[in-house]
XYZ file of C-alpha atoms in Angstrom:
233
model
C -0.033 -0.435 -0.145
C 0.961 3.767 -0.384
C 1.041 5.531 2.469
C 2.149 9.533 1.907
C 5.142 10.746 4.065
C 2.842 12.485 6.674
C 0.122 9.017 7.383
C 2.910 7.226 8.013
C 2.813 5.953 11.636
C 7.013 4.669 11.288
C 9.917 5.639 13.289
C 13.388 6.641 11.396
C 14.353 2.634 12.692
C 12.287 0.614 11.628
C 12.199 1.877 8.151
C 12.978 -0.759 5.197
C 15.845 1.329 4.362
C 17.921 4.028 6.238
C 17.319 6.859 3.015
C 13.666 6.159 3.942
C 14.621 6.928 8.000
C 16.910 8.605 9.652
C 18.989 10.356 6.211
C 15.188 11.133 4.639
C 15.906 15.080 5.298
C 19.283 15.122 3.630
C 17.526 13.704 0.423
C 13.269 14.576 0.562
C 13.824 16.282 -3.079
C 14.217 12.897 -4.433
C 11.194 11.574 -3.597
C 9.518 13.762 -6.112
C 10.647 11.674 -8.672
C 11.823 8.097 -7.242
C 8.916 7.730 -4.619
C 6.366 5.336 -5.539
C 4.328 8.615 -6.355
C 7.001 9.402 -7.959
C 7.306 6.456 -11.289
C 3.373 6.642 -10.907
C 2.854 10.047 -11.818
C 5.348 9.181 -14.630
C 3.559 6.422 -15.202
C -0.031 8.272 -15.499
C 2.826 10.785 -18.259
C 3.678 8.154 -20.790
C -0.188 6.921 -21.004
C -1.682 10.142 -21.030
C 0.902 11.315 -24.180
C 1.171 8.326 -25.727
C -3.076 8.683 -26.462
C -2.531 11.764 -27.620
C -0.342 10.504 -29.990
C -2.551 8.276 -31.379
C -5.530 10.972 -31.533
C -3.200 13.589 -33.249
C -2.927 11.082 -35.692
C -6.607 9.928 -35.502
C -5.894 6.663 -35.906
C -8.682 3.991 -35.567
C -11.409 6.595 -36.094
C -10.389 9.031 -33.566
C -10.533 12.073 -33.524
C -7.852 14.354 -31.993
C -8.332 15.690 -28.029
C -8.487 19.510 -28.833
C -6.350 22.007 -26.871
C -8.312 22.591 -24.441
C -8.938 18.496 -23.671
C -4.749 18.325 -24.185
C -4.419 20.447 -21.144
C -6.889 18.768 -18.746
C -5.279 16.135 -19.909
C -2.129 16.820 -19.045
C -3.459 18.386 -15.656
C -3.320 13.947 -14.557
C 0.218 13.929 -13.899
C 1.211 17.706 -13.665
C -1.685 18.262 -10.668
C -0.877 14.314 -9.794
C -0.769 14.289 -5.827
C -2.654 12.405 -2.796
C -5.733 11.792 -4.579
C -4.417 9.785 -7.195
C -1.983 8.418 -4.940
C -4.900 6.932 -2.841
C -6.977 5.852 -5.533
C -4.172 3.519 -6.998
C -3.301 1.852 -3.760
C -7.066 0.384 -3.670
C -7.948 -0.116 -6.922
C -3.712 -2.051 -7.314
C -5.548 -3.569 -4.255
C -8.065 -5.381 -6.662
C -5.670 -5.511 -9.862
C -2.676 -6.619 -8.671
C -1.116 -5.335 -11.327
C 0.612 -1.806 -10.618
C 0.551 -0.796 -14.184
C -3.015 -2.337 -14.893
C -4.097 0.256 -12.028
C -2.474 2.659 -13.721
C -4.328 2.160 -17.014
C -7.901 2.182 -15.540
C -7.050 5.227 -13.441
C -6.701 7.639 -16.954
C -9.905 5.815 -17.864
C -12.118 6.406 -14.709
C -10.393 10.229 -15.638
C -10.605 10.224 -19.492
C -14.727 8.981 -18.664
C -14.977 11.840 -16.432
C -13.320 14.372 -18.356
C -16.400 13.136 -21.309
C -13.739 11.833 -23.561
C -14.789 8.325 -23.208
C -14.496 7.962 -26.464
C -10.907 7.614 -26.206
C -11.205 6.033 -23.572
C -9.587 2.661 -25.197
C -7.052 3.880 -26.882
C -5.561 3.863 -23.445
C -2.334 1.403 -23.115
C -3.224 0.646 -26.902
C -0.223 -1.688 -28.166
C 1.875 -1.507 -25.393
C 3.331 -3.762 -22.944
C 4.444 -2.666 -18.860
C 7.272 -3.099 -19.738
C 7.221 0.370 -22.279
C 5.280 1.901 -19.817
C 7.838 1.279 -17.035
C 11.179 1.705 -18.344
C 10.314 5.088 -20.606
C 8.431 6.243 -16.665
C 11.784 5.140 -14.964
C 14.109 7.327 -17.519
C 11.716 10.052 -17.136
C 12.452 9.780 -13.091
C 15.637 9.298 -13.252
C 16.514 12.201 -15.611
C 14.644 14.308 -13.833
C 16.089 13.471 -10.713
C 19.678 13.515 -12.078
C 18.769 17.324 -13.628
C 17.232 18.680 -10.849
C 18.298 17.602 -8.111
C 21.806 15.712 -7.807
C 23.197 17.881 -10.724
C 22.503 21.683 -8.265
C 24.028 19.503 -5.386
C 26.838 18.756 -7.178
C 27.045 21.949 -8.443
C 27.030 23.641 -5.608
C 29.746 21.243 -3.491
C 32.149 21.995 -6.391
C 31.907 26.008 -5.597
C 31.982 25.724 -2.375
C 35.147 23.073 -3.153
C 36.826 26.196 -4.822
C 36.134 29.300 -2.922
C 37.557 26.562 0.081
C 40.879 26.004 -2.240
C 41.160 29.682 -2.946
C 41.048 31.033 0.690
C 43.155 28.331 1.966
C 45.853 27.406 -0.915
C 47.743 28.126 1.059
C 47.980 26.084 4.221
C 49.816 23.221 4.523
C 49.306 20.015 5.298
C 51.089 16.178 6.715
C 51.196 14.056 4.543
C 52.100 9.778 3.892
C 53.043 7.976 1.060
C 53.530 3.651 1.433
C 53.169 4.450 4.860
C 55.699 6.781 5.075
C 56.103 10.793 5.833
C 56.439 12.848 2.806
C 56.587 16.465 1.462
C 54.020 18.127 3.059
C 51.342 19.261 0.454
C 49.107 23.169 0.239
C 45.972 21.954 0.897
C 44.525 23.792 -2.244
C 46.765 21.584 -4.205
C 45.811 18.452 -2.795
C 41.650 20.142 -2.823
C 41.887 21.370 -6.464
C 41.520 17.193 -7.618
C 37.905 17.057 -5.868
C 36.662 19.837 -7.892
C 38.860 18.824 -10.836
C 36.601 15.294 -11.020
C 32.829 17.030 -10.159
C 33.371 19.575 -13.136
C 33.620 16.589 -15.885
C 30.548 14.264 -14.160
C 27.507 17.036 -14.738
C 28.662 17.261 -18.606
C 28.671 13.350 -18.825
C 25.380 13.169 -16.638
C 23.840 15.568 -18.987
C 24.714 13.985 -22.286
C 23.819 10.503 -21.336
C 20.742 9.276 -22.362
C 17.578 7.462 -21.239
C 15.649 7.714 -23.986
C 14.395 3.747 -25.864
C 11.403 2.795 -28.387
C 8.032 3.763 -28.106
C 6.431 1.229 -27.866
C 8.955 -1.596 -27.996
C 9.718 -3.500 -31.440
C 9.489 -6.932 -29.589
C 6.227 -6.206 -28.466
C 3.377 -8.343 -30.005
C 0.918 -5.236 -29.845
C 3.663 -2.923 -31.251
C 4.163 -4.903 -34.593
C 0.435 -6.627 -35.423
C -0.725 -2.875 -34.282
C -0.806 -0.858 -38.320
C -2.668 -4.711 -39.456
C -5.734 -3.454 -37.429
C -5.995 -0.458 -38.915
C -9.772 0.069 -40.926
C -7.446 2.306 -43.413
C -5.363 -0.837 -44.437
C -8.279 -2.663 -45.986
C -7.583 -6.010 -45.496
C -9.956 -8.429 -46.556
C-alpha cells in the first residue's frame, strides 16, 4: 500500500532502508521523482502522452483531442497528488498489477472529462515494460538534472572557494606509510572539484530514452495491421 510521508506511522528505525529513515531529510527532494508516487506520476504521463499522440494522428477512427482537452488530460500528471495515490492503492489491491491500475486511473479520468470515446486507446499496443522503462527514464533523468546536478555544482563551487581561501595552508602527507613532503591544501583540494566538473557534462549527455513501443512487443508488431484504412479483406 502507498502512503504519503505525513501519514506514515513509522519511526526512522523501522523503515526498510536508512534513506527513508534517518537520512530522509537529506534526500527528500529525490522522493518527488524516485518514490513509488513519483514513478506512478511518470507512468500516468507516459500513458497520457501516448494517448494524445494516437489521437493527433486520428488513428482507429479517433478524432484529435482539442488543445483545451489536452491541457485537462495533462493535468492528470502535472497535478498528480494524494487523491491519485490513494486511488491507485485501492485499485492495485484488486488488480495486483501496478501498471494496470495506472491504466484504469487514466480511463476513469477520461470518462470524468467526457472523453470516454478515446478511452479504448489507453495503453494501446503497449506492454507494461514500455510504460515502466519510459517512466523510469523520466524519473531518473529529472532527479539527476533537477536535484543531483544542482547539488553537485554547489559542492564544486564550495570546494573551489575553500581551495582559493586556504591555498597556502600546509598539510601533513604520507605515501606508502612513510612521511612525505607536505603539500599545500589548495593542491590537494583541487582534485575533488576537478573530478566533479566532468560529471555534470557526462550526466547531461547520457541518453535515457528508448524506442516506444518496444519493437519486441507483440502489439507493436501487429497493431498497424488492425487499422481500418489498411483495407484487409
